[in-house]
PDB file of C-alpha atoms in Angstrom:
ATOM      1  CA  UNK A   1      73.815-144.565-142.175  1.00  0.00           C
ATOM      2  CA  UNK A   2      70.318-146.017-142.325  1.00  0.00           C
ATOM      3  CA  UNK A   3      67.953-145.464-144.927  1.00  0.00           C
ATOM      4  CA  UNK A   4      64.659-144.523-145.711  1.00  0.00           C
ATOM      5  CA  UNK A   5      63.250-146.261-148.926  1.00  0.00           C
ATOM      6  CA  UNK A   6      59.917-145.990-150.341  1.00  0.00           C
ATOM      7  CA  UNK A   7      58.239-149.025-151.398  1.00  0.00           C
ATOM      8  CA  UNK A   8      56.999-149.080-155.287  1.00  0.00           C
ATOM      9  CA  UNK A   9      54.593-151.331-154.998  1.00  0.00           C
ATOM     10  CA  UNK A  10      52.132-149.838-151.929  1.00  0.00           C
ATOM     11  CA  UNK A  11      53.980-146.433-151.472  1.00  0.00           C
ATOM     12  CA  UNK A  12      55.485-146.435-147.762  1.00  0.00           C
ATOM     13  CA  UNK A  13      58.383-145.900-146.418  1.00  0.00           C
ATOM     14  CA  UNK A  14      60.481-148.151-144.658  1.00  0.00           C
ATOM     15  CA  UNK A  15      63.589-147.746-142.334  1.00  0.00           C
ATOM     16  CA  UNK A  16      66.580-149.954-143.443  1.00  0.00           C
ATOM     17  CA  UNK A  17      69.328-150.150-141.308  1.00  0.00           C
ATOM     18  CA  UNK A  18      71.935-152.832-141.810  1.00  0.00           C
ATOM     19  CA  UNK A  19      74.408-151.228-138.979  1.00  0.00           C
ATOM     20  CA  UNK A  20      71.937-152.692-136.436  1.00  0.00           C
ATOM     21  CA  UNK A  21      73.131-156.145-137.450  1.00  0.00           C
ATOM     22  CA  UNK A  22      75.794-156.016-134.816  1.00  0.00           C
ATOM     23  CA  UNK A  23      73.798-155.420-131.658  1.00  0.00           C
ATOM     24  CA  UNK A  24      75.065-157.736-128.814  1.00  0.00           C
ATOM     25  CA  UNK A  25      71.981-160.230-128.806  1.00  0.00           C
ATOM     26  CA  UNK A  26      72.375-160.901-132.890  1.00  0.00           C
ATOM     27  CA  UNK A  27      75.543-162.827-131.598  1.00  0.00           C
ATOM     28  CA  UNK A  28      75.057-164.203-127.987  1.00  0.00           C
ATOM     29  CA  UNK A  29      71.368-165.869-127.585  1.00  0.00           C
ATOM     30  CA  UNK A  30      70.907-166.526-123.864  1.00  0.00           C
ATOM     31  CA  UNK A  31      68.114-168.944-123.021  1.00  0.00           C
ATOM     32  CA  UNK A  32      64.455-167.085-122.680  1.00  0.00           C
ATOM     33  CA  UNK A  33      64.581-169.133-118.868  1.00  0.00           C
ATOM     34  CA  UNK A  34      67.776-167.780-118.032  1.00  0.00           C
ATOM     35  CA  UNK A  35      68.060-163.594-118.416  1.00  0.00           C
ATOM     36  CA  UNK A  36      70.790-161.380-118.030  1.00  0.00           C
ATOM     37  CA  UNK A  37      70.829-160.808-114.337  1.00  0.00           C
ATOM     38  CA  UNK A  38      70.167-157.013-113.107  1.00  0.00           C
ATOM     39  CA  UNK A  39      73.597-156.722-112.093  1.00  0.00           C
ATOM     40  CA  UNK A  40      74.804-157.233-115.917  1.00  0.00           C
ATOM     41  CA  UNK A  41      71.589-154.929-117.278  1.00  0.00           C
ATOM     42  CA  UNK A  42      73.058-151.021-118.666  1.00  0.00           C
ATOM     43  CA  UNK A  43      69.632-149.973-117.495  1.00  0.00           C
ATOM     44  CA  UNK A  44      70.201-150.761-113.967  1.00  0.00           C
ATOM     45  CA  UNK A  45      70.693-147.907-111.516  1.00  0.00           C
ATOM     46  CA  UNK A  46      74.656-147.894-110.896  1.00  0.00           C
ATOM     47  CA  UNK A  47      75.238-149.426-115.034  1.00  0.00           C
ATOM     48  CA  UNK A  48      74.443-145.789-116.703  1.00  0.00           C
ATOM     49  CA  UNK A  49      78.221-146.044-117.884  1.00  0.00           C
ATOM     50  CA  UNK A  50      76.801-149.147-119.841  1.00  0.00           C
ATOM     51  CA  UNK A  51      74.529-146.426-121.507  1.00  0.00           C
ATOM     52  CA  UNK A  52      75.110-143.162-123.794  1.00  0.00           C
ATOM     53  CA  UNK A  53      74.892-139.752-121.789  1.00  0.00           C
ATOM     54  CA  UNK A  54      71.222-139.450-120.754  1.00  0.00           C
ATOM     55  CA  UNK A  55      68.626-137.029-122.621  1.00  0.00           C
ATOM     56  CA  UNK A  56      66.802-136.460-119.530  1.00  0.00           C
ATOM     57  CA  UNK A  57      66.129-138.069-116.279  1.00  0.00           C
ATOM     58  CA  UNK A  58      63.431-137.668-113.703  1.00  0.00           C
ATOM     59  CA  UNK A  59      65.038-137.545-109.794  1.00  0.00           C
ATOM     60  CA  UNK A  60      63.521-137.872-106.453  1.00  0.00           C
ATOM     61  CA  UNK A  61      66.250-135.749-105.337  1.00  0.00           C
ATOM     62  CA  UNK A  62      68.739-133.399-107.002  1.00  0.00           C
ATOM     63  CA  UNK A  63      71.959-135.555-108.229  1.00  0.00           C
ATOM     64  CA  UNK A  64      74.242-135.586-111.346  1.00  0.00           C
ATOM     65  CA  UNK A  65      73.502-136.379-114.735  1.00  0.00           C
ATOM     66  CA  UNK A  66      74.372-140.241-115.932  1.00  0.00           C
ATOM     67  CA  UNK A  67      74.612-141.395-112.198  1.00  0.00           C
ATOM     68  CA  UNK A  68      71.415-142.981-110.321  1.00  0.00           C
ATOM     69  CA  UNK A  69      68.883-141.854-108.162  1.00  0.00           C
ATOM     70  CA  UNK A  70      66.602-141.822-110.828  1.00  0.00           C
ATOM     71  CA  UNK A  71      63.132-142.889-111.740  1.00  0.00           C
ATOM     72  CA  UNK A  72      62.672-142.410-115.503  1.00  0.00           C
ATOM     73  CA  UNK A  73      65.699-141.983-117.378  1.00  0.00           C
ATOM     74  CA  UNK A  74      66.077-141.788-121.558  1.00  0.00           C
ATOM     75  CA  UNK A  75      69.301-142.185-123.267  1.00  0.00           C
ATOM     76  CA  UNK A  76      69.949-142.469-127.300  1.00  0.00           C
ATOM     77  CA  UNK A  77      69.651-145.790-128.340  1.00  0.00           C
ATOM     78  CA  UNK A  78      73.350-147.559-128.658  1.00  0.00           C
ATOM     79  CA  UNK A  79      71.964-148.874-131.906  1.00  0.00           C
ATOM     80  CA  UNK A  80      69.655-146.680-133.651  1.00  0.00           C
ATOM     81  CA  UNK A  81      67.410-147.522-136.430  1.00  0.00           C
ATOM     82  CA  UNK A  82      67.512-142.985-137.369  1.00  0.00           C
ATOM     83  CA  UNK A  83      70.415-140.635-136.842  1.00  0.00           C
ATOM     84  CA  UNK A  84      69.973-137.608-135.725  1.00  0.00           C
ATOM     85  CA  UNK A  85      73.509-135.963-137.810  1.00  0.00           C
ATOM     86  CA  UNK A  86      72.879-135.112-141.418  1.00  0.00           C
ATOM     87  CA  UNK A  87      70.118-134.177-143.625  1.00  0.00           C
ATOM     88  CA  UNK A  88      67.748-136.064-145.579  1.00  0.00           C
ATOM     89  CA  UNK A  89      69.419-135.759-149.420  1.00  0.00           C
ATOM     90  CA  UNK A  90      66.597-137.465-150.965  1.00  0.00           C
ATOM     91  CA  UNK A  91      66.542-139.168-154.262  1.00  0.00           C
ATOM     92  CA  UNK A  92      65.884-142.011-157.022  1.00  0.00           C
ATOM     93  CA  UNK A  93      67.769-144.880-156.814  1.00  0.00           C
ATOM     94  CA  UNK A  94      66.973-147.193-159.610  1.00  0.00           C
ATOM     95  CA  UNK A  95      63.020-148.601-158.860  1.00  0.00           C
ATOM     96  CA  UNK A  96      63.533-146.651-155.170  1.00  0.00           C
ATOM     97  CA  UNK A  97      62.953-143.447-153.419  1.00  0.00           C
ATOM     98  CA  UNK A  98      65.336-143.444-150.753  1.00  0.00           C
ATOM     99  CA  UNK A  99      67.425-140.739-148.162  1.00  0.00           C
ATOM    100  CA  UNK A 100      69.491-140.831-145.203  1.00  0.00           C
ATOM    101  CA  UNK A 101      67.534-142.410-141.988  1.00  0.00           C
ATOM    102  CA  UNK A 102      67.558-138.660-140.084  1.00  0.00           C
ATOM    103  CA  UNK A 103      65.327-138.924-137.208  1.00  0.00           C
ATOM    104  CA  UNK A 104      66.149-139.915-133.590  1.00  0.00           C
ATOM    105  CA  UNK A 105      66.035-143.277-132.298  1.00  0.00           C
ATOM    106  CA  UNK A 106      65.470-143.417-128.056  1.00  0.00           C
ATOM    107  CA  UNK A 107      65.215-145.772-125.096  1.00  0.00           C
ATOM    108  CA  UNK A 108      63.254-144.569-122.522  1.00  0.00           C
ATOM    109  CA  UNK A 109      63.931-146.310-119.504  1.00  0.00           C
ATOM    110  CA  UNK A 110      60.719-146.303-117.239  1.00  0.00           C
ATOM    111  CA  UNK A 111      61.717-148.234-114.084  1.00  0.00           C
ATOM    112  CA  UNK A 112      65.199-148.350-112.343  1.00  0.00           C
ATOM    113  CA  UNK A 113      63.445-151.941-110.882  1.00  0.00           C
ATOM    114  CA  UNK A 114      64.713-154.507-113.419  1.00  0.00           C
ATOM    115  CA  UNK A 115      61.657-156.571-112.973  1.00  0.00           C
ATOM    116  CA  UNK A 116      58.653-154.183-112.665  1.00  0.00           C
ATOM    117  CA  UNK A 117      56.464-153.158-115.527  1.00  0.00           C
ATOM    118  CA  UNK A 118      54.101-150.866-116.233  1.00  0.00           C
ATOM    119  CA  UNK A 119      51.278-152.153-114.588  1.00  0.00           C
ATOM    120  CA  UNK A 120      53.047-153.014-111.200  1.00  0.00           C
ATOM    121  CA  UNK A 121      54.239-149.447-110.442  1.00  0.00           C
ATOM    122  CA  UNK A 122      52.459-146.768-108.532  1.00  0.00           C
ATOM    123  CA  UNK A 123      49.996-144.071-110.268  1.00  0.00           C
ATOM    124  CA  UNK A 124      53.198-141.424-109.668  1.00  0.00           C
ATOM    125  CA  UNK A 125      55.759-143.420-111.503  1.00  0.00           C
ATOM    126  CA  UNK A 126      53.088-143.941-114.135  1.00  0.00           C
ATOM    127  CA  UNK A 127      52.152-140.590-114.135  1.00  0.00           C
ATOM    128  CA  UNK A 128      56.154-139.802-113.960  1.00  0.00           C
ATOM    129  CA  UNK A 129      56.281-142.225-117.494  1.00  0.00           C
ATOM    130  CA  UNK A 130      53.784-140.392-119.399  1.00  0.00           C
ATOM    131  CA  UNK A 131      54.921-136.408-118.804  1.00  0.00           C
ATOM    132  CA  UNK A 132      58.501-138.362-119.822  1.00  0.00           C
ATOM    133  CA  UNK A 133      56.535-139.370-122.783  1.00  0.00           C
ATOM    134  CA  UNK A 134      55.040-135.412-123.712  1.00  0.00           C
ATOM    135  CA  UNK A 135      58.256-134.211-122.352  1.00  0.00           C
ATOM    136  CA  UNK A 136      60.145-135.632-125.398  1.00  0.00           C
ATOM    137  CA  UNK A 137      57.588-135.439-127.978  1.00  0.00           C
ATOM    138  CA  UNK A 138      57.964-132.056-126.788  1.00  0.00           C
ATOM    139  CA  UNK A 139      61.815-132.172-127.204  1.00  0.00           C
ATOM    140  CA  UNK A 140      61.674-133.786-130.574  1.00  0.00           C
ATOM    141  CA  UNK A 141      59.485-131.707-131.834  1.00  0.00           C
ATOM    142  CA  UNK A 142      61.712-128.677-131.678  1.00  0.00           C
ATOM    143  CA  UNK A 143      63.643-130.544-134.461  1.00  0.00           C
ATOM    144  CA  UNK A 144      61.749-129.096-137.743  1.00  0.00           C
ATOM    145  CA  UNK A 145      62.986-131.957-139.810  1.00  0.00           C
ATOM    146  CA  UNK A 146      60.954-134.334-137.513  1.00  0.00           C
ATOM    147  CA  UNK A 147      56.695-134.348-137.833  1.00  0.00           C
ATOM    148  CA  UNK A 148      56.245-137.536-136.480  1.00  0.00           C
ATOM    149  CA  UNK A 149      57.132-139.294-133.391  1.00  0.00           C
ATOM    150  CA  UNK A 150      56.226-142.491-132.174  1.00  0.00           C
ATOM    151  CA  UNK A 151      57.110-144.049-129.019  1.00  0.00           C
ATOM    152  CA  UNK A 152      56.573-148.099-128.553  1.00  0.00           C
ATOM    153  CA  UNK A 153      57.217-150.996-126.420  1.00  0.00           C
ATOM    154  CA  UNK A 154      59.472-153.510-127.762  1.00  0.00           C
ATOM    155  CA  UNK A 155      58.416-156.807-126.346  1.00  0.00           C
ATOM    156  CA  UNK A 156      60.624-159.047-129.155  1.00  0.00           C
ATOM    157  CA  UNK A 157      61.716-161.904-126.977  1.00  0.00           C
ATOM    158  CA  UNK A 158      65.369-160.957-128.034  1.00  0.00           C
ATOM    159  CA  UNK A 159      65.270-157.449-126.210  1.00  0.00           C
ATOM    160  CA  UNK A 160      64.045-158.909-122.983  1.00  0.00           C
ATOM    161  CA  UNK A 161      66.654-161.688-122.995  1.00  0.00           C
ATOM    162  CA  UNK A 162      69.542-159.500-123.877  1.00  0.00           C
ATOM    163  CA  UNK A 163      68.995-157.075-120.574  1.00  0.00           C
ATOM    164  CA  UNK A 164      65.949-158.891-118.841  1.00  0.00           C
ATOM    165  CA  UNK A 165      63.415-155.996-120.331  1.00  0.00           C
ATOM    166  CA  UNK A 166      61.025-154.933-122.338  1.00  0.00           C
ATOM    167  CA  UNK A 167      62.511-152.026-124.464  1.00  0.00           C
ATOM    168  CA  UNK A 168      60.045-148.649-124.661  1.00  0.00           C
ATOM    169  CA  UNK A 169      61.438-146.291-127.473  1.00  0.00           C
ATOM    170  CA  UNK A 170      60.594-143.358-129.377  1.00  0.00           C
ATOM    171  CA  UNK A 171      61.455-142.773-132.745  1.00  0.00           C
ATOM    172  CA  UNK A 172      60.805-139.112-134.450  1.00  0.00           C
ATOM    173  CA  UNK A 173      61.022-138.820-138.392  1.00  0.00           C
ATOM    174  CA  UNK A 174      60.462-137.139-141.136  1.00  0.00           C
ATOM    175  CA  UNK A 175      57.133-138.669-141.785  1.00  0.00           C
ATOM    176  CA  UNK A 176      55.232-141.162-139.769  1.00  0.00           C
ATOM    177  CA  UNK A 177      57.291-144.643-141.307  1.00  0.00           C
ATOM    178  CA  UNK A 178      54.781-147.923-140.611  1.00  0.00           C
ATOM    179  CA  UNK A 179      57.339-150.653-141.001  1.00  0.00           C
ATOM    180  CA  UNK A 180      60.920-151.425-139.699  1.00  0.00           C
ATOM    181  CA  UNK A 181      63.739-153.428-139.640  1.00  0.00           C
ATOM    182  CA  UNK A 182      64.732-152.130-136.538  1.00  0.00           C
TER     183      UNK A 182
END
């Protein structure tokens, strides 16, 4: 399980998470020239196997859950920085504050067009990103051990090499946590 420790020296909180050391791109580095084809990306319409059982999807048309036909899509992220199971159990530890890293840790997936970004798509899919966006700040909210949520793009050259990407996530905690390992 992650944790949360609180710095002595300036007073924040950080998220450390050592499990995330065995994500498939801390192993296999692929040339930035050379990504993963879309054919071999687990965001790819017809991969969602690849993924874990989607949080939501918007649909142009009616069809089943974790199957494509979709336009924006979230899923848990297969490597999360925060867990959702468990509670926070908060305590000293020597010079550190520190609990369990409860929060939730999500990859929204914005485009089922490996390529396109942001900025290439159509005012509706934007439009379609951002209510995803409220939709699970909404969501997350619910959760009353969450008050913060943050949702980011992850342009680390890593990310995009493993599936061809950029990564947008959202992460809800306890407290609004301004540095990472994840």
């Amino acid at each position: 399980m992650p944790d949360l420790r609180r710095d002595p020296i300036v007073g924040r909180w950080v998220i450390i998470t050592t499990e995330r050391s065995g994500r498939p791109h801390d192993f296999i580095r692929v040339p930035a020239a050379r990504p993963l084809a879309a054919a071999l990306c687990p965001f790819c319409p017809g991969q969602e196997r690849l993924t874990p059982k989607e949080i939501m999807a918007y649909r142009l048309q009616p069809t089943e859950p974790n199957g494509p036909n979709w336009t924006v899509r979230v899923v848990p992220n297969k490597f999360p920085a925060l867990h959702v199971e468990g509670d926070l159990d908060r305590q000293g530890l020597g010079l550190y504050d520190r609990m369990n890293g409860i929060g939730a840790h999500e990859v929204i997936i914005e485009t089922p067009h490996h390529t396109d970004s942001l900025a290439d798509m159509p005012a509706k899919r934007i439009e379609d990103v951002l209510w995803a966006y409220r939709d699970r700040m909404i969501d997350l909210k619910k959760d009353i051990r969450f008050r913060y949520t943050l949702i980011f793009k992850n342009h680390a050259a890593s990310i995009a090499i493993f599936s061809g990407r950029t990564s947008l996530m959202a992460i809800a905690s306890w407290r609004k946590i301004p540095s990472s390992s994840a």
